[in-house]
Tab-separated table of C-alpha atoms in Angstrom:
chain	number	residue	atom	x	y	z
A	1	UNK	CA	243.247	88.565	149.859
A	2	UNK	CA	243.468	90.458	153.187
A	3	UNK	CA	239.686	91.256	153.357
A	4	UNK	CA	238.913	87.383	152.937
A	5	UNK	CA	241.625	86.781	156.104
A	6	UNK	CA	239.793	89.700	157.743
A	7	UNK	CA	236.449	88.364	157.683
A	8	UNK	CA	237.438	84.860	158.113
A	9	UNK	CA	239.365	86.179	161.164
A	10	UNK	CA	236.049	87.995	162.175
A	11	UNK	CA	233.979	84.984	161.553
A	12	UNK	CA	236.223	82.688	163.736
A	13	UNK	CA	236.241	84.797	166.460
A	14	UNK	CA	232.415	85.218	166.050
A	15	UNK	CA	232.252	81.188	166.496
A	16	UNK	CA	234.329	81.431	169.277
A	17	UNK	CA	232.398	83.711	171.406
A	18	UNK	CA	228.902	81.848	170.523
A	19	UNK	CA	231.064	78.834	171.417
A	20	UNK	CA	232.434	80.493	174.998
A	21	UNK	CA	229.195	82.055	175.482
A	22	UNK	CA	227.199	78.463	174.413
A	23	UNK	CA	229.552	76.485	177.534
A	24	UNK	CA	228.493	79.472	179.787
A	25	UNK	CA	225.328	78.805	179.710
A	26	UNK	CA	225.817	75.200	178.930
A	27	UNK	CA	227.391	75.458	182.893
A	28	UNK	CA	224.880	77.621	183.941
A	29	UNK	CA	221.939	74.981	182.944
A	30	UNK	CA	224.022	72.116	184.581
A	31	UNK	CA	224.071	74.265	187.939
A	32	UNK	CA	220.615	75.181	187.760
A	33	UNK	CA	219.428	71.614	186.584
A	34	UNK	CA	221.716	70.335	189.576
A	35	UNK	CA	220.119	72.958	192.220
A	36	UNK	CA	216.474	71.864	191.095
A	37	UNK	CA	217.392	68.311	191.518
A	38	UNK	CA	218.130	68.927	195.296
A	39	UNK	CA	215.169	70.764	195.621
A	40	UNK	CA	212.953	68.317	194.292
A	41	UNK	CA	214.738	65.437	196.196
A	42	UNK	CA	214.298	67.464	199.397
A	43	UNK	CA	210.806	67.804	198.797
A	44	UNK	CA	210.377	64.510	197.933
A	45	UNK	CA	211.592	63.185	201.085
A	46	UNK	CA	209.786	65.777	202.961
A	47	UNK	CA	206.359	64.045	201.370
A	48	UNK	CA	207.782	60.751	201.738
A	49	UNK	CA	208.715	61.339	205.458
A	50	UNK	CA	204.934	63.037	206.242
A	51	UNK	CA	203.290	60.395	204.329
A	52	UNK	CA	205.074	57.757	206.463
A	53	UNK	CA	204.315	59.179	209.760
A	54	UNK	CA	200.792	59.655	208.682
A	55	UNK	CA	200.764	55.971	207.596
A	56	UNK	CA	202.382	55.159	211.275
A	57	UNK	CA	199.731	57.472	213.046
A	58	UNK	CA	196.950	55.510	210.829
A	59	UNK	CA	197.987	52.026	211.956
A	60	UNK	CA	198.732	53.121	215.370
A	61	UNK	CA	194.982	54.355	215.551
A	62	UNK	CA	193.611	51.414	213.715
A	63	UNK	CA	195.647	49.024	216.330
A	64	UNK	CA	194.542	51.049	219.516
A	65	UNK	CA	190.756	50.974	218.207
A	66	UNK	CA	191.550	46.561	217.623
A	67	UNK	CA	192.841	46.444	221.074
A	68	UNK	CA	189.832	48.316	222.577
A	69	UNK	CA	187.455	46.306	220.843
A	70	UNK	CA	189.493	43.345	222.120
A	71	UNK	CA	189.638	44.422	225.545
A	72	UNK	CA	185.710	45.188	225.866
A	73	UNK	CA	184.918	41.887	224.188
A	74	UNK	CA	187.205	40.349	227.253
A	75	UNK	CA	185.758	42.561	229.633
A	76	UNK	CA	182.391	41.104	228.393
A	77	UNK	CA	183.294	37.635	228.523
A	78	UNK	CA	185.050	38.256	231.717
A	79	UNK	CA	181.899	39.653	233.473
A	80	UNK	CA	179.537	36.579	231.969
A	81	UNK	CA	181.609	34.316	233.470
A	82	UNK	CA	181.382	36.179	236.813
A	83	UNK	CA	177.573	36.584	236.383
A	84	UNK	CA	177.263	33.022	235.192
A	85	UNK	CA	179.466	31.770	238.373
A	86	UNK	CA	177.536	33.972	240.905
A	87	UNK	CA	174.498	32.126	240.013
A	88	UNK	CA	175.735	28.470	239.551
A	89	UNK	CA	178.338	28.482	242.422
A	90	UNK	CA	176.168	27.469	244.855
A	91	UNK	CA	174.613	24.020	242.732
A	92	UNK	CA	178.405	23.836	241.581
A	93	UNK	CA	179.606	23.393	245.769
A	94	UNK	CA	176.654	20.912	246.382
A	95	UNK	CA	177.598	18.743	243.801
A	96	UNK	CA	180.856	18.706	244.751
A	97	UNK	CA	179.959	18.268	248.338
A	98	UNK	CA	177.613	15.446	247.080
A	99	UNK	CA	180.251	14.074	244.953
A	100	UNK	CA	183.017	14.288	248.105
A	101	UNK	CA	180.340	12.779	250.593
A	102	UNK	CA	178.641	9.920	248.268
A	103	UNK	CA	180.808	6.932	247.422
């Protein structure tokens, strides 16, 4: 009977040891998981910020290109109007003068 009690005591101690080791391993794995999660969050945050910056630069570049094209368009239109006016100013002035002096 003593032998059975001794064996049961050994089994109980081994079971306690296994449970203790399992708890320690579980704690170690939880810490590693938390560390990995923080590291991954940091990487994703960094990637997101990089993508946001790239998108911002792309949008700024597109906006600058559009503004440049619009500026060129309006400057061309202004030059055309100035040239048209320069060609027609004498005849326009004469028309205005004639309308003033003629009843």
